PDB file of C-alpha atoms in Angstrom:
ATOM      1  CA  MET M   1      37.006  61.856  50.479  1.00  0.00           C
ATOM      2  CA  ARG M   2      34.884  60.356  47.780  1.00  0.00           C
ATOM      3  CA  ALA M   3      31.249  61.323  47.799  1.00  0.00           C
ATOM      4  CA  ARG M   4      29.019  58.286  47.631  1.00  0.00           C
ATOM      5  CA  ARG M   5      25.445  58.083  46.544  1.00  0.00           C
ATOM      6  CA  PRO M   6      22.852  55.382  46.324  1.00  0.00           C
ATOM      7  CA  CYS M   7      22.781  53.655  42.952  1.00  0.00           C
ATOM      8  CA  VAL M   8      19.027  53.329  43.035  1.00  0.00           C
ATOM      9  CA  VAL M   9      16.282  54.750  45.217  1.00  0.00           C
ATOM     10  CA  GLU M  10      15.428  52.062  47.751  1.00  0.00           C
ATOM     11  CA  SER M  11      13.300  54.213  50.076  1.00  0.00           C
ATOM     12  CA  GLU M  12      12.588  57.827  50.968  1.00  0.00           C
ATOM     13  CA  GLU M  13      14.372  57.431  54.285  1.00  0.00           C
ATOM     14  CA  GLN M  14      17.488  55.975  52.675  1.00  0.00           C
ATOM     15  CA  CYS M  15      17.720  58.842  50.193  1.00  0.00           C
ATOM     16  CA  LEU M  16      17.147  61.465  52.853  1.00  0.00           C
ATOM     17  CA  THR M  17      19.708  59.939  55.224  1.00  0.00           C
ATOM     18  CA  VAL M  18      22.393  59.689  52.539  1.00  0.00           C
ATOM     19  CA  ALA M  19      21.676  63.186  51.197  1.00  0.00           C
ATOM     20  CA  LYS M  20      21.872  64.762  54.669  1.00  0.00           C
ATOM     21  CA  ARG M  21      25.142  63.034  55.521  1.00  0.00           C
ATOM     22  CA  LEU M  22      26.761  63.916  52.229  1.00  0.00           C
ATOM     23  CA  ARG M  23      25.542  67.504  52.340  1.00  0.00           C
ATOM     24  CA  SER M  24      27.042  67.872  55.808  1.00  0.00           C
ATOM     25  CA  ALA M  25      30.352  66.244  54.838  1.00  0.00           C
ATOM     26  CA  CYS M  26      30.687  68.402  51.731  1.00  0.00           C
ATOM     27  CA  ALA M  27      29.787  71.577  53.651  1.00  0.00           C
ATOM     28  CA  GLU M  28      32.480  70.827  56.231  1.00  0.00           C
ATOM     29  CA  ARG M  29      35.020  70.649  53.406  1.00  0.00           C
ATOM     30  CA  ASP M  30      33.603  73.558  51.410  1.00  0.00           C
ATOM     31  CA  LEU M  31      32.743  71.256  48.510  1.00  0.00           C
ATOM     32  CA  PRO M  32      29.708  71.522  46.258  1.00  0.00           C
ATOM     33  CA  TYR M  33      27.327  68.598  46.248  1.00  0.00           C
ATOM     34  CA  VAL M  34      24.457  67.552  44.019  1.00  0.00           C
ATOM     35  CA  PHE M  35      22.375  64.607  45.150  1.00  0.00           C
ATOM     36  CA  LYS M  36      21.870  62.033  42.432  1.00  0.00           C
ATOM     37  CA  ALA M  37      20.206  58.626  42.482  1.00  0.00           C
ATOM     38  CA  SER M  38      18.546  56.555  39.791  1.00  0.00           C
ATOM     39  CA  TYR M  39      14.858  55.877  40.125  1.00  0.00           C
ATOM     40  CA  ARG M  40      15.354  52.593  38.264  1.00  0.00           C
ATOM     41  CA  LYS M  41      18.429  50.426  37.845  1.00  0.00           C
ATOM     42  CA  ALA M  42      17.828  47.816  35.158  1.00  0.00           C
ATOM     43  CA  ASN M  43      21.442  46.776  34.549  1.00  0.00           C
ATOM     44  CA  ARG M  44      21.692  44.206  37.325  1.00  0.00           C
ATOM     45  CA  SER M  45      23.593  40.953  36.922  1.00  0.00           C
ATOM     46  CA  SER M  46      20.507  38.928  37.792  1.00  0.00           C
ATOM     47  CA  GLY M  47      17.066  39.328  36.283  1.00  0.00           C
ATOM     48  CA  GLY M  48      15.552  38.856  39.729  1.00  0.00           C
ATOM     49  CA  SER M  49      17.610  41.606  41.407  1.00  0.00           C
ATOM     50  CA  PHE M  50      15.997  44.671  42.929  1.00  0.00           C
ATOM     51  CA  GLU M  51      15.708  47.395  40.258  1.00  0.00           C
ATOM     52  CA  GLY M  52      14.167  50.119  42.381  1.00  0.00           C
ATOM     53  CA  LEU M  53      10.824  51.351  43.588  1.00  0.00           C
ATOM     54  CA  LYS M  54       7.921  52.005  41.275  1.00  0.00           C
ATOM     55  CA  PRO M  55       8.673  55.233  39.383  1.00  0.00           C
ATOM     56  CA  ASP M  56       6.051  57.339  41.185  1.00  0.00           C
ATOM     57  CA  ARG M  57       7.394  56.313  44.623  1.00  0.00           C
ATOM     58  CA  ALA M  58      11.025  56.811  43.598  1.00  0.00           C
ATOM     59  CA  LEU M  59      10.354  60.243  42.148  1.00  0.00           C
ATOM     60  CA  ALA M  60       8.399  61.175  45.283  1.00  0.00           C
ATOM     61  CA  ALA M  61      11.430  60.179  47.362  1.00  0.00           C
ATOM     62  CA  LEU M  62      13.730  62.376  45.280  1.00  0.00           C
ATOM     63  CA  GLU M  63      11.233  65.242  45.536  1.00  0.00           C
ATOM     64  CA  ARG M  64      11.223  64.860  49.320  1.00  0.00           C
ATOM     65  CA  VAL M  65      15.018  65.132  49.399  1.00  0.00           C
ATOM     66  CA  ARG M  66      14.845  68.294  47.288  1.00  0.00           C
ATOM     67  CA  ARG M  67      12.068  69.793  49.391  1.00  0.00           C
ATOM     68  CA  GLU M  68      13.468  68.952  52.835  1.00  0.00           C
ATOM     69  CA  LEU M  69      17.018  69.965  52.031  1.00  0.00           C
ATOM     70  CA  GLU M  70      15.824  73.042  50.129  1.00  0.00           C
ATOM     71  CA  TRP M  71      17.722  72.291  46.960  1.00  0.00           C
ATOM     72  CA  ARG M  72      16.688  74.018  43.806  1.00  0.00           C
ATOM     73  CA  SER M  73      16.286  72.206  40.531  1.00  0.00           C
TER      74      SER M  73
END
């Protein structure tokens, strides 16, 4: 199994959903897991592509994942 993660924070709900699923899958296999997602993704092939939420919203989403899943920084 390859652990997948979002490339960029698109929403709080997306991050939380992915983090919960991956945490569960890794726990079932006794694997460690660290949730990682970029708050901004500027290396898109098109200048008009989605680069992520505004930094304060993206960081708030990552903080929510940490808080709700009780991960320590």
